[in-house]
Structures are given as structure tokens and as C-alpha cells.
Short mmCIF file of C-alpha atoms in Angstrom, two decimals:
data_model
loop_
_atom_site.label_atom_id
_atom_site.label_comp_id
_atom_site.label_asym_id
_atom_site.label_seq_id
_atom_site.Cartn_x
_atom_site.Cartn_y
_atom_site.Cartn_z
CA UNK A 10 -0.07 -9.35 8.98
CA UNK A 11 0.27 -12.31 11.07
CA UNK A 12 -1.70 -15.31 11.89
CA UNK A 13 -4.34 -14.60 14.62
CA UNK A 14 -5.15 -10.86 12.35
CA UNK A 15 -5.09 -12.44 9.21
CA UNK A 16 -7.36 -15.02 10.62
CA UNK A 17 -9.97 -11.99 12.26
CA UNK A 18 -10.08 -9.84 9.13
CA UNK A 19 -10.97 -13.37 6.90
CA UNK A 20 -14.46 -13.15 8.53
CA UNK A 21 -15.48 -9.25 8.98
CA UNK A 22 -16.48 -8.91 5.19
CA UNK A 23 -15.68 -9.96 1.80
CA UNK A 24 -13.46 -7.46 1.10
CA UNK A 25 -11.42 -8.80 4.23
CA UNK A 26 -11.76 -12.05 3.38
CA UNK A 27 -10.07 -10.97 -0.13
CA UNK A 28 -7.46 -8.51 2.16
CA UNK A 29 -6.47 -11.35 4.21
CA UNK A 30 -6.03 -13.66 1.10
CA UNK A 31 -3.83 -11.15 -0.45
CA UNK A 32 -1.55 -9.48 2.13
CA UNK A 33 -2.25 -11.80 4.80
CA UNK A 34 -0.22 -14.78 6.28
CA UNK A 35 -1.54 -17.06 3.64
CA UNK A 36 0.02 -20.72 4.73
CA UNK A 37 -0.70 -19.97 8.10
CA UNK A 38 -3.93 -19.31 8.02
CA UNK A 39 -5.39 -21.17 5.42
CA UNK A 40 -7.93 -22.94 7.75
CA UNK A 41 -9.55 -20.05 8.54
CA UNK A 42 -9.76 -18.44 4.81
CA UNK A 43 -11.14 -21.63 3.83
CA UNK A 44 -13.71 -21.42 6.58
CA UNK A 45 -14.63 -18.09 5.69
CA UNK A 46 -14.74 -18.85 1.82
CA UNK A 47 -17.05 -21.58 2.16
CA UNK A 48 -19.22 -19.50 4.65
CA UNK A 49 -19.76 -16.42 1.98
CA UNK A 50 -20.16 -18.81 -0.80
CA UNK A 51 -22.94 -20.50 1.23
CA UNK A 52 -24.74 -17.03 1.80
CA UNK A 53 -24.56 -16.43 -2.09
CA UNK A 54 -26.41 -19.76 -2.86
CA UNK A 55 -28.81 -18.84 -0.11
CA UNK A 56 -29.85 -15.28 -1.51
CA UNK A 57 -29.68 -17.05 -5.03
CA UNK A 58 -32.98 -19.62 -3.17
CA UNK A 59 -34.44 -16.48 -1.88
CA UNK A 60 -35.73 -15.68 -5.64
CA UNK A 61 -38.13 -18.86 -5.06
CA UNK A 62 -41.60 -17.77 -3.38
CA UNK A 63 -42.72 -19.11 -0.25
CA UNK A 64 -40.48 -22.25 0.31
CA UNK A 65 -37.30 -20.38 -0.76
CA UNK A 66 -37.97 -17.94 1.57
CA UNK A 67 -38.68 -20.44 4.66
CA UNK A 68 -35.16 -22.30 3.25
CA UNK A 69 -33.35 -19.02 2.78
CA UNK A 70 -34.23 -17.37 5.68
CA UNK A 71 -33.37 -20.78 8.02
CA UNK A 72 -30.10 -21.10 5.29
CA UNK A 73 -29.01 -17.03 6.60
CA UNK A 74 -29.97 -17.92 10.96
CA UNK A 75 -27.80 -21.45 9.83
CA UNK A 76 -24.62 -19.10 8.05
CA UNK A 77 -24.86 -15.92 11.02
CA UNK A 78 -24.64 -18.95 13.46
CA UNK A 79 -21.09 -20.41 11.85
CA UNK A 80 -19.91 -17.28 11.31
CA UNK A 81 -20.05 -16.33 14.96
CA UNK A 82 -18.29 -19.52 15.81
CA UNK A 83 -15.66 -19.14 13.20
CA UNK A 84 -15.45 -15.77 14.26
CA UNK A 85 -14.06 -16.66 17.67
CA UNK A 86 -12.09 -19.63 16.87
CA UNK A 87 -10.00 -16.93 15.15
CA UNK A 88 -10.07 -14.92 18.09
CA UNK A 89 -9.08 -17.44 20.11
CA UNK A 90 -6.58 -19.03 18.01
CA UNK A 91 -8.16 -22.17 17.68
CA UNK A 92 -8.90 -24.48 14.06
CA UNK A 93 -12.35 -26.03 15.25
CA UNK A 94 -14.50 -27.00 11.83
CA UNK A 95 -17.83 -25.19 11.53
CA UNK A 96 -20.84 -27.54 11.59
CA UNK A 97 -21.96 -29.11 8.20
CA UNK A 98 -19.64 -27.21 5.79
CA UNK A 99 -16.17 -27.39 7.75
CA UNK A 100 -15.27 -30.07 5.98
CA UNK A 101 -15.81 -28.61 2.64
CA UNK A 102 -12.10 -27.99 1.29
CA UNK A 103 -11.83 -24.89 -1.59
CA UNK A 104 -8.40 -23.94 -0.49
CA UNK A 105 -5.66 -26.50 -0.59
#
């Protein structure tokens, strides 16, 4: 796969995010797995607050709007072919 597709699939689900990782143009498009790593990892410490009654929902629930929001604008960096950081966690570095 090259860049720009590798890029796409990293944010569609997990199982793309592990697709692209795998058979995808790794060094290329590390930016964007990273970006799309940090956003699912996110969304599992947000269902994880979730468990908490009343407060964990209100934090969880603004935690999810917060996550669907940076996805979409990860989402069409990729599509667009640009590298511009999502807000808060973009400069959160798993992948090096």
C-alpha cells in the first residue's frame, strides 16, 4: 500500500489501524499511525471512566464528542495528505 492509503485505512477501525501497521507503508506514514494509536488508546481509557457513575459518565461522554472530533480531523489530514497534529494529544509520541 502506499502512503496516502496506508494513512486512510490507520483511522477506519482498529483492525485497520493494525492492517496499515502491518502491510502498510510503515516509515512513511508513521505520523498518521501514531495519530491514530493515540486516538484509540484515548477511547479505551474513556470507556474504562465510563464504569464511574454520574461524573464518569459526564467525563466519558464529553472524553467520546472530544475523540469523534480528532478523529474526523485526522481523518482528513490523511485524505488530504497533510501531517497537522490533533488538538491536545498530537503531541503524544508512541511510535518512534
Amino acid at each position: 500500500m502506499d502512503k496516502k492509503v496506508t494513512d486512510i485505512i490507520a483511522y477506519l477501525t482498529w483492525i485497520g489501524l493494525i492492517i496499515a501497521f502491518v502491510a502498510g507503508d510503515k516509515e512513511a506514514s508513521k505520523f498518521h499511525l501514531n495519530q491514530s494509536l493515540v486516538i484509540w488508546l484515548a477511547g479505551i481509557v474513556c470507556s474504562m471512566i465510563f464504569i464511574v457513575p454520574i461524573l464518569g459518565w459526564l467525563v466519558g461522554f464529553v472524553g467520546w464528542i472530544f475523540l469523534v472530533v480528532c478523529w474526523f480531523i485526522g481523518l482528513i489530514g490523511a485524505i488530504q495528505g497533510t501531517e497537522k497534529p490533533i488538538p491536545l494529544l498530537g503531541s503524544i509520541q508512541l511510535l518512534k
